Amino acid sequence: GVEGHVDPNAPVLAIGFDTGWIQLMMNELDEKPILIDTGLRPAEERSSLYRLPVQWNSNGSVLAVAGVLEKSKTDGKEFSQIQFYDAFGRHLRTLKVPGSGVNGVAWEGGNLRIALAVESFIYFANIRPDYKWGYFANTLVYAFTKPERADHCVVFFDTVTGNKHIKYVKKLLLIKAHGEYCVMATRTDDPGVYLLVLCNAIGGPVDSKYVKMEPQYMTMTETHIACASEDVICVWHFSSKVNKLTSIDSGKDAVALKKKNSREVVWHVDENPSLNTGGFDKFKRDRTTEDPITCVCASDCMLMVGRESGTVHRYSLPHIALEYKYLLRCCPQMLALNCNSTKMSIIDINGVMTYFDLEAGRGKVANEMGLPPGEHLAFERRDAWDMKWADDNPELVAMMEKSRMYVFRGQQPEEPVLSSGYLCQFKDLSITATLLDEIMAGPETPDLDFMIDFETKSLRDTRDILSKVGIADATQFVEDKSHPRLWRLL
């Protein structure tokens, strides 16, 4: 490929069939192609002319497939869809399109927009790529590929001084960051073996762990890293200056992570972890699942695992026990917990953001662990693609909707701000975002101008009242909107 390949083993040839199946191949002689059942088909009235348009983006990292959803899956109604898949056939997102059928699809050169020919119209849709990146300790870490190299170039960019450190990493799969560290998941040369590497803010390795499963989803807390394949979950209690001081004792009906030989716990998603659950030395992979994992998130006290059916498993941390199974009305693609683990926000595969109240029903109904059933709230926002809860206020959440950023206090939105930034941090009524699209246009020379800080409305209003009205009115305002940052400002 002119733009390089996302992976040396990535398929580069896509063949679409009228039946809705897509075949992905590394070359025309590939004997082990990847097959995808999209559930789409050509529009009936133009079936003689019209076929399923399939189109790679410029570097082959995303495949767009257009068609009409089968009537059996839509209660007899017919509507057009664009489905997006990664190079290995994993479904990324679904986009509903008005009209009776999509005649053609074309990507913009930078992969940030897609044009759709529908009847006599051309629609343009913005694409938000799922970059490999993270933000921690005032450091932005991101990865990109160069056409002339097979490995990933990983940049650690200090957003205070502007210094950067570069590492080259082979077969990189994922990057996640939290607190003082980031973790990179890579594929090793041994089949079925993968490596998790914990790094500090200049890219220096701090700890590492070999895992015998492909980390497709990953999340991180101050002391733990959780990764999951479609059916297996692994929680690793990593070594750092923080958790060497954290003592973990064995709890009843739970799994203690502090062991002499192994600090990881591995289990199948259809089984409950128990006291006998250990690391990969004890784990036997003798089954698959019909309800694959689609996302994970964690806080200091719980791990959430979302599945395709809409079921979300709640496990306790640091001792791992299954506490509850919640049922959502959607297939989750992204989960996030607020700072006190009482609410969870969800973005599903159609880009709809909703809330789940983990405390709803407390005192009325409870399971054997005394936990309430929770409630999937009616609140909805469409076209969402990123979200971040505040570190210090359980009611504040920032979310990206199309090219606007909203801050919600509970379910009440503030005035939106025009932005296409990826959310890094929400703390002290201030949101840090990064313009990754611009950075990736010239990834070897990142600029501090691509880091943006937004203030919430209460912080802006307090400044205005202080400068224009006076301290008495400002004091009353701060009492109503009480927050440590506002009191410091006063």
Coordinates of C-alpha atoms in Angstrom, one line a residue:
G1 CA 0.0 0.0 0.0
V2 CA 1.2 3.5 -0.8
E3 CA 0.2 4.6 2.7
G4 CA 1.6 1.5 4.4
H5 CA -0.4 -1.3 6.0
V6 CA -1.9 -1.2 9.5
D7 CA -0.5 -4.6 10.1
P8 CA 1.9 -6.9 8.1
N9 CA -0.8 -9.6 8.3
A10 CA -3.8 -7.4 7.5
P11 CA -6.1 -8.4 4.6
V12 CA -6.0 -6.0 1.7
L13 CA -8.5 -7.4 -0.7
A14 CA -12.3 -7.2 0.0
I15 CA -14.9 -9.0 -2.1
G16 CA -18.6 -8.2 -1.6
F17 CA -21.4 -10.6 -2.5
D18 CA -25.1 -9.9 -3.2
T19 CA -25.9 -12.2 -0.2
G20 CA -24.4 -9.6 2.2
W21 CA -21.2 -11.6 2.9
I22 CA -17.8 -10.0 2.6
Q23 CA -14.6 -11.9 2.0
L24 CA -11.3 -10.4 3.3
M25 CA -8.1 -11.8 1.8
M26 CA -4.3 -11.0 2.1
N27 CA -4.0 -11.7 -1.6
E28 CA -5.9 -13.5 -4.4
L29 CA -4.4 -16.8 -3.3
D30 CA -5.3 -16.5 0.4
E31 CA -6.6 -19.9 1.5
K32 CA -7.8 -18.7 4.9
P33 CA -10.0 -15.6 4.2
I34 CA -12.0 -13.8 6.8
L35 CA -15.8 -14.0 6.2
I36 CA -18.2 -11.4 7.5
D37 CA -22.0 -11.7 7.4
T38 CA -23.1 -8.0 7.3
G39 CA -26.9 -8.7 7.1
L40 CA -27.1 -6.2 4.2
R41 CA -28.2 -6.8 0.7
P42 CA -28.6 -4.7 -2.5
A43 CA -31.8 -2.5 -2.9
E44 CA -34.5 -4.5 -4.6
E45 CA -35.6 -2.0 -7.2
R46 CA -32.1 -1.6 -8.6
S47 CA -30.8 -5.1 -8.0
S48 CA -29.7 -5.5 -11.7
L49 CA -27.5 -2.4 -11.6
Y50 CA -26.8 -2.1 -7.9
R51 CA -24.4 -4.1 -5.8
L52 CA -23.0 -3.8 -2.3
P53 CA -20.5 -0.9 -2.4
V54 CA -17.4 -1.8 -0.4
Q55 CA -14.6 0.7 0.0
W56 CA -11.3 0.7 2.0
N57 CA -10.0 3.9 3.4
S58 CA -6.6 5.0 2.1
N59 CA -4.4 2.9 4.5
G60 CA -6.7 -0.1 4.7
S61 CA -7.5 0.3 8.4
V62 CA -11.3 0.6 7.9
L63 CA -13.7 -1.0 5.4
A64 CA -17.1 0.7 4.6
V65 CA -19.9 -1.5 3.4
A66 CA -23.2 0.0 2.2
G67 CA -26.6 -1.7 1.6
V68 CA -30.1 -2.3 2.8
L69 CA -30.8 -4.1 6.1
E70 CA -32.7 -7.3 5.7
K71 CA -36.4 -6.9 6.5
S72 CA -36.4 -9.8 9.0
K73 CA -34.0 -7.7 11.2
T74 CA -36.0 -4.5 11.0
D75 CA -39.7 -5.6 11.7
G76 CA -40.5 -5.3 8.0
K77 CA -39.2 -1.8 7.5
E78 CA -36.4 -1.2 5.1
F79 CA -33.6 1.3 5.5
S80 CA -30.1 1.9 4.3
Q81 CA -26.9 1.5 6.4
I82 CA -23.2 1.9 6.2
Q83 CA -21.3 -0.6 8.3
F84 CA -17.7 0.0 9.2
Y85 CA -15.2 -2.9 9.9
D86 CA -11.6 -2.9 10.8
A87 CA -9.0 -4.7 8.6
F88 CA -9.6 -8.0 10.4
G89 CA -13.4 -7.9 10.0
R90 CA -14.4 -6.7 13.5
H91 CA -17.5 -4.5 13.4
L92 CA -16.7 -0.9 14.5
R93 CA -19.9 1.2 14.0
T94 CA -23.2 1.4 12.1
L95 CA -24.4 4.5 10.3
K96 CA -28.1 4.8 9.2
V97 CA -28.6 6.6 5.9
P98 CA -31.8 8.2 4.6
G99 CA -33.1 7.2 1.2
S100 CA -33.8 3.9 -0.6
G101 CA -30.2 2.8 -1.2
V102 CA -26.6 3.8 -1.3
N103 CA -25.2 3.8 -4.9
G104 CA -21.6 4.6 -4.1
V105 CA -19.1 5.3 -1.3
A106 CA -15.8 7.3 -1.5
W107 CA -13.3 8.2 1.3
E108 CA -11.6 11.5 1.5
G109 CA -7.8 11.2 1.3
G110 CA -7.2 11.9 4.9
N111 CA -9.8 9.3 6.0
L112 CA -11.7 11.9 8.1
R113 CA -14.7 12.1 5.8
I114 CA -16.8 9.8 3.6
A115 CA -19.1 10.7 0.7
L116 CA -22.2 8.7 0.1
A117 CA -24.2 8.8 -3.2
V118 CA -27.9 8.4 -2.3
E119 CA -30.6 8.8 -5.0
S120 CA -29.9 12.3 -6.4
F121 CA -28.0 13.5 -3.3
I122 CA -24.4 13.3 -2.1
Y123 CA -24.1 13.0 1.7
F124 CA -20.9 13.8 3.6
A125 CA -20.2 12.1 7.0
N126 CA -17.4 13.0 9.4
I127 CA -15.3 10.0 10.5
R128 CA -13.8 9.9 14.0
P129 CA -10.9 7.4 13.8
D130 CA -10.2 5.2 16.9
Y131 CA -6.6 6.2 17.2
K132 CA -4.1 4.3 19.5
W133 CA -3.6 7.0 22.1
G134 CA -3.8 7.9 25.8
Y135 CA -3.3 10.8 28.2
F136 CA -1.6 10.6 31.6
A137 CA 0.7 12.7 33.9
N138 CA 0.5 15.7 31.4
T139 CA 1.8 13.4 28.7
L140 CA 0.0 12.6 25.4
V141 CA 1.0 9.2 24.0
Y142 CA 0.0 8.2 20.5
A143 CA 1.0 5.8 17.8
F144 CA 1.2 6.0 14.0
T145 CA 2.7 4.0 11.2
K146 CA 5.2 5.0 8.5
P147 CA 4.8 3.5 5.0
E148 CA 8.5 2.4 5.0
R149 CA 8.3 0.6 8.4
A150 CA 6.3 -2.4 9.6
D151 CA 6.3 -1.3 13.3
H152 CA 4.5 1.5 15.1
C153 CA 6.1 4.8 16.0
V154 CA 4.9 5.7 19.5
V155 CA 5.4 9.3 20.6
F156 CA 5.4 10.5 24.3
F157 CA 4.6 14.2 24.1
D158 CA 5.0 16.3 27.2
T159 CA 2.1 18.8 27.0
V160 CA 3.8 21.2 29.5
T161 CA 7.3 21.5 28.1
G162 CA 6.7 20.4 24.5
N163 CA 9.4 17.7 24.7
K164 CA 8.8 14.4 23.0
H165 CA 10.3 10.9 23.3
I166 CA 9.9 8.3 20.5
K167 CA 9.8 4.5 20.7
Y168 CA 9.3 2.0 18.0
V169 CA 7.0 -0.9 18.9
K170 CA 6.4 -4.0 16.8
K171 CA 2.9 -5.4 16.4
L172 CA 1.2 -2.8 18.6
L173 CA -2.5 -3.5 19.3
L174 CA -3.7 -1.1 21.9
I175 CA -2.7 1.9 24.2
K176 CA -4.5 2.9 27.4
A177 CA -3.4 5.3 30.1
H178 CA -4.3 6.3 33.6
G179 CA -2.7 8.1 36.5
E180 CA 1.1 8.0 36.2
Y181 CA 1.4 5.2 33.6
C182 CA 0.3 3.9 30.2
V183 CA 0.1 0.3 29.0
M184 CA 0.8 -1.0 25.5
A185 CA -0.6 -4.3 24.3
T186 CA 1.5 -6.0 21.6
R187 CA 1.5 -9.3 19.6
T188 CA 4.7 -11.4 20.2
D189 CA 6.3 -13.8 17.7
D190 CA 4.9 -16.8 19.5
P191 CA 1.4 -17.6 18.2
G192 CA -1.3 -16.9 20.7
V193 CA 1.0 -15.0 23.1
Y194 CA 0.7 -11.3 23.7
L195 CA 2.7 -8.8 25.8
L196 CA 1.4 -6.0 28.1
V197 CA 4.1 -3.4 28.8
L198 CA 3.6 -0.7 31.5
C199 CA 5.5 2.6 30.6
N200 CA 6.2 5.8 32.4
A201 CA 5.8 9.3 30.9
I202 CA 9.0 9.1 28.9
G203 CA 8.3 5.6 27.5
G204 CA 10.5 3.7 30.0
P205 CA 9.2 0.2 30.7
V206 CA 8.2 -0.2 34.4
D207 CA 6.6 -3.7 34.4
S208 CA 5.4 -6.3 31.8
K209 CA 3.1 -9.3 31.6
Y210 CA 2.7 -12.1 29.0
V211 CA -0.9 -13.1 28.3
K212 CA -2.2 -16.0 26.3
M213 CA -5.2 -14.2 24.8
E214 CA -5.6 -11.4 22.3
P215 CA -6.3 -8.1 24.1
Q216 CA -9.1 -6.6 22.0
Y217 CA -10.4 -4.3 24.8
M218 CA -8.4 -2.8 27.7
T219 CA -8.9 -0.5 30.6
M220 CA -6.7 0.7 33.4
T221 CA -6.9 2.0 37.0
E222 CA -4.2 3.1 39.5
T223 CA -3.3 -0.5 40.4
H224 CA -4.9 -2.8 37.8
I225 CA -5.0 -3.5 34.1
A226 CA -8.0 -5.4 32.7
C227 CA -8.0 -6.7 29.2
A228 CA -10.4 -8.9 27.3
S229 CA -10.7 -10.9 24.1
E230 CA -14.2 -11.9 22.8
D231 CA -14.6 -14.4 25.6
V232 CA -11.8 -14.3 28.1
I233 CA -11.0 -11.6 30.8
C234 CA -7.6 -11.1 32.4
V235 CA -7.0 -8.7 35.3
W236 CA -3.4 -7.9 36.1
H237 CA -2.2 -6.3 39.4
F238 CA 0.9 -4.4 38.1
S239 CA 3.9 -3.3 40.0
S240 CA 4.4 0.4 40.6
K241 CA 5.4 2.7 43.4
V242 CA 1.7 3.1 44.2
N243 CA 0.5 -0.4 44.6
K244 CA 3.6 -1.8 46.3
L245 CA 2.1 0.0 49.3
T246 CA -1.3 -1.5 48.6
S247 CA -1.9 -4.7 50.6
I248 CA -4.4 -7.2 49.3
D249 CA -5.7 -9.9 51.6
S250 CA -7.8 -12.9 50.6
G251 CA -11.5 -12.2 50.9
K252 CA -14.4 -14.6 51.2
D253 CA -15.8 -15.8 47.8
A254 CA -13.4 -13.6 46.0
V255 CA -10.1 -13.8 44.2
A256 CA -7.0 -12.2 45.8
L257 CA -4.6 -10.9 43.2
K258 CA -1.6 -10.9 45.5
K259 CA 0.1 -14.2 44.8
K260 CA 3.7 -15.4 45.0
N261 CA 4.0 -16.5 41.4
S262 CA 1.2 -14.7 39.6
R263 CA -0.6 -11.4 39.9
E264 CA -3.0 -12.0 37.1
V265 CA -6.4 -13.6 37.3
V266 CA -8.0 -15.1 34.1
W267 CA -11.5 -16.4 33.6
H268 CA -14.0 -17.2 30.8
V269 CA -16.8 -14.6 30.6
D270 CA -19.5 -17.3 30.9
E271 CA -18.0 -18.6 34.2
N272 CA -17.8 -16.9 37.6
P273 CA -14.4 -16.3 39.0
S274 CA -13.8 -18.1 42.3
L275 CA -11.1 -18.7 44.9
N276 CA -9.6 -21.3 42.6
T277 CA -9.4 -18.9 39.7
G278 CA -5.7 -18.3 38.9
G279 CA -3.5 -17.2 36.1
F280 CA -2.9 -18.6 32.6
D281 CA -1.1 -21.6 34.2
K282 CA -4.4 -22.8 35.5
F283 CA -6.7 -21.5 32.7
K284 CA -8.0 -24.1 30.2
R285 CA -9.5 -22.6 27.0
D286 CA -12.0 -25.3 26.1
R287 CA -15.0 -23.2 25.0
T288 CA -16.1 -20.1 23.2
T289 CA -19.1 -17.9 23.7
E290 CA -22.2 -16.9 21.7
D291 CA -22.4 -13.5 23.4
P292 CA -18.9 -11.9 22.8
I293 CA -17.5 -9.1 24.9
T294 CA -17.7 -5.6 23.2
C295 CA -16.2 -3.2 25.8
V296 CA -14.7 -2.9 29.3
C297 CA -14.2 -0.1 31.8
A298 CA -13.1 0.0 35.5
S299 CA -12.9 2.2 38.6
D300 CA -10.9 1.6 41.8
C301 CA -13.7 -0.7 43.1
M302 CA -15.4 -2.3 40.1
L303 CA -14.8 -3.7 36.7
M304 CA -17.6 -3.5 34.0
V305 CA -17.6 -5.9 31.0
G306 CA -20.2 -5.2 28.2
R307 CA -21.4 -7.9 25.9
E308 CA -23.1 -8.0 22.5
S309 CA -26.5 -8.9 23.9
G310 CA -26.6 -5.7 26.1
T311 CA -25.6 -7.6 29.3
V312 CA -23.1 -5.8 31.5
H313 CA -21.2 -7.9 34.1
R314 CA -20.1 -6.1 37.3
Y315 CA -17.1 -7.5 39.1
S316 CA -15.6 -6.2 42.4
L317 CA -12.0 -5.0 42.6
P318 CA -9.4 -5.7 43.9
H319 CA -10.9 -9.0 44.9
I320 CA -12.7 -10.3 41.8
A321 CA -16.2 -11.6 42.3
L322 CA -19.2 -11.3 40.0
E323 CA -21.6 -8.9 41.8
Y324 CA -24.4 -8.3 39.3
K325 CA -25.5 -8.7 35.7
Y326 CA -27.3 -5.6 34.3
L327 CA -29.3 -5.6 31.1
L328 CA -29.1 -2.6 28.7
R329 CA -31.5 -1.9 25.8
C330 CA -28.6 -1.6 23.4
C331 CA -25.3 -3.2 22.3
P332 CA -22.6 -1.1 24.2
Q333 CA -19.4 -0.1 22.4
M334 CA -18.0 2.2 25.1
L335 CA -18.5 2.3 28.8
A336 CA -17.4 4.9 31.4
L337 CA -17.9 5.1 35.2
N338 CA -18.2 8.4 37.2
C339 CA -15.8 9.2 40.0
N340 CA -17.8 7.5 42.8
S341 CA -19.0 4.6 40.7
T342 CA -22.7 5.4 41.1
K343 CA -23.4 6.1 37.4
M344 CA -22.2 4.6 34.1
S345 CA -22.4 6.2 30.7
I346 CA -22.8 4.1 27.5
I347 CA -22.2 4.8 23.8
D348 CA -23.7 2.0 21.7
I349 CA -22.8 0.8 18.2
N350 CA -25.2 3.4 16.6
G351 CA -23.5 6.3 18.5
V352 CA -26.3 6.8 21.0
M353 CA -25.2 7.9 24.5
T354 CA -27.2 6.9 27.5
Y355 CA -26.9 6.7 31.3
F356 CA -27.2 3.7 33.7
D357 CA -27.9 4.6 37.3
L358 CA -26.2 1.9 39.4
E359 CA -27.9 3.1 42.6
A360 CA -31.5 3.1 41.3
G361 CA -33.8 0.9 43.4
R362 CA -31.6 0.9 46.5
G363 CA -33.6 0.0 49.6
K364 CA -36.4 -1.6 47.5
V365 CA -34.9 -4.7 45.8
A366 CA -31.5 -6.1 46.2
N367 CA -29.6 -9.3 45.2
E368 CA -27.7 -11.6 47.6
M369 CA -24.8 -9.1 47.7
G370 CA -27.2 -6.3 48.7
L371 CA -26.8 -4.4 45.4
P372 CA -29.8 -2.6 43.8
P373 CA -30.9 -3.6 40.3
G374 CA -30.1 -0.2 38.8
E375 CA -31.9 1.5 35.9
H376 CA -31.1 2.4 32.3
L377 CA -32.3 6.0 32.2
A378 CA -34.4 7.4 29.3
F379 CA -31.8 10.2 28.7
E380 CA -30.4 9.9 25.1
R381 CA -27.9 11.8 22.9
R382 CA -27.3 10.8 19.3
D383 CA -24.1 11.0 17.2
A384 CA -21.9 10.6 20.3
W385 CA -18.3 9.5 19.9
D386 CA -16.4 10.3 23.1
M387 CA -17.2 10.9 26.7
K388 CA -15.3 11.7 30.0
W389 CA -16.6 12.0 33.5
A390 CA -15.1 14.6 35.9
D391 CA -12.5 13.3 38.3
D392 CA -13.9 15.3 41.2
N393 CA -17.7 15.6 40.6
P394 CA -20.0 12.6 40.1
E395 CA -22.6 14.7 38.3
L396 CA -20.4 16.3 35.6
V397 CA -19.7 14.6 32.3
A398 CA -18.3 15.9 29.0
M399 CA -19.3 14.3 25.7
M400 CA -18.6 14.8 22.0
E401 CA -21.5 15.0 19.7
K402 CA -20.6 15.5 16.0
S403 CA -18.3 18.5 16.0
R404 CA -19.6 19.9 19.3
M405 CA -18.6 19.3 23.0
Y406 CA -21.3 19.3 25.6
V407 CA -20.9 19.4 29.4
F408 CA -23.8 17.8 31.3
R409 CA -24.6 18.4 34.9
G410 CA -26.8 15.4 35.5
Q411 CA -29.1 15.5 32.5
Q412 CA -28.9 19.2 31.9
P413 CA -26.5 20.4 29.1
E414 CA -24.5 23.6 29.1
E415 CA -24.1 25.5 25.9
P416 CA -22.0 23.5 23.4
V417 CA -18.6 24.5 22.3
L418 CA -17.4 23.8 18.7
S419 CA -14.6 21.3 18.8
S420 CA -13.4 18.0 17.3
G421 CA -11.0 17.3 20.1
Y422 CA -10.5 13.9 21.8
L423 CA -11.2 14.3 25.5
C424 CA -8.1 13.8 27.7
Q425 CA -9.1 14.9 31.2
F426 CA -12.0 16.6 33.1
K427 CA -10.8 18.1 36.4
D428 CA -11.3 21.3 38.4
L429 CA -14.2 22.4 36.1
S430 CA -11.7 22.4 33.2
I431 CA -11.6 19.9 30.3
T432 CA -8.4 19.1 28.5
A433 CA -8.8 17.9 24.9
T434 CA -6.4 17.1 22.1
L435 CA -6.8 17.7 18.3
L436 CA -5.6 14.3 17.3
D437 CA -6.7 14.7 13.7
E438 CA -4.4 17.6 13.3
I439 CA -1.5 15.9 15.2
M440 CA -1.8 12.8 13.0
A441 CA -1.5 15.0 9.9
G442 CA 2.1 15.7 11.0
P443 CA 2.7 13.1 13.9
E444 CA 6.5 13.6 14.1
T445 CA 6.2 17.3 15.0
P446 CA 3.4 17.7 17.6
D447 CA 2.6 21.2 18.6
L448 CA 1.3 22.5 22.0
D449 CA -1.3 24.4 20.1
F450 CA -3.1 21.1 19.5
M451 CA -3.8 20.8 23.2
I452 CA -6.9 22.8 24.2
D453 CA -8.4 23.6 27.6
F454 CA -12.2 24.4 28.0
E455 CA -13.8 25.8 31.1
T456 CA -17.2 24.8 32.2
K457 CA -20.0 27.4 32.3
S458 CA -19.9 27.8 36.2
L459 CA -16.2 28.6 36.1
R460 CA -16.7 31.2 33.2
D461 CA -19.7 32.7 34.9
T462 CA -17.8 33.1 38.2
R463 CA -15.0 35.0 36.4
D464 CA -17.5 37.2 34.7
I465 CA -19.4 38.0 38.0
L466 CA -16.1 38.8 39.8
S467 CA -14.9 41.1 37.1
K468 CA -18.2 42.9 36.3
V469 CA -20.4 42.8 39.4
G470 CA -18.5 42.2 42.6
I471 CA -17.4 39.8 45.3
A472 CA -20.7 39.7 47.2
D473 CA -22.7 38.4 44.2
A474 CA -19.9 36.1 43.3
T475 CA -19.9 34.6 46.8
Q476 CA -23.6 33.9 46.5
F477 CA -23.1 32.3 43.1
V478 CA -20.3 30.1 44.3
E479 CA -22.4 29.0 47.3
D480 CA -25.1 27.8 44.9
K481 CA -22.6 26.1 42.5
S482 CA -20.2 25.0 45.3
H483 CA -16.9 23.5 44.0
P484 CA -13.3 23.8 45.4
R485 CA -12.1 25.4 42.2
L486 CA -14.7 28.2 42.5
W487 CA -13.8 28.8 46.1
R488 CA -10.1 29.1 45.2
L489 CA -11.0 31.5 42.4
L490 CA -13.0 33.6 45.0

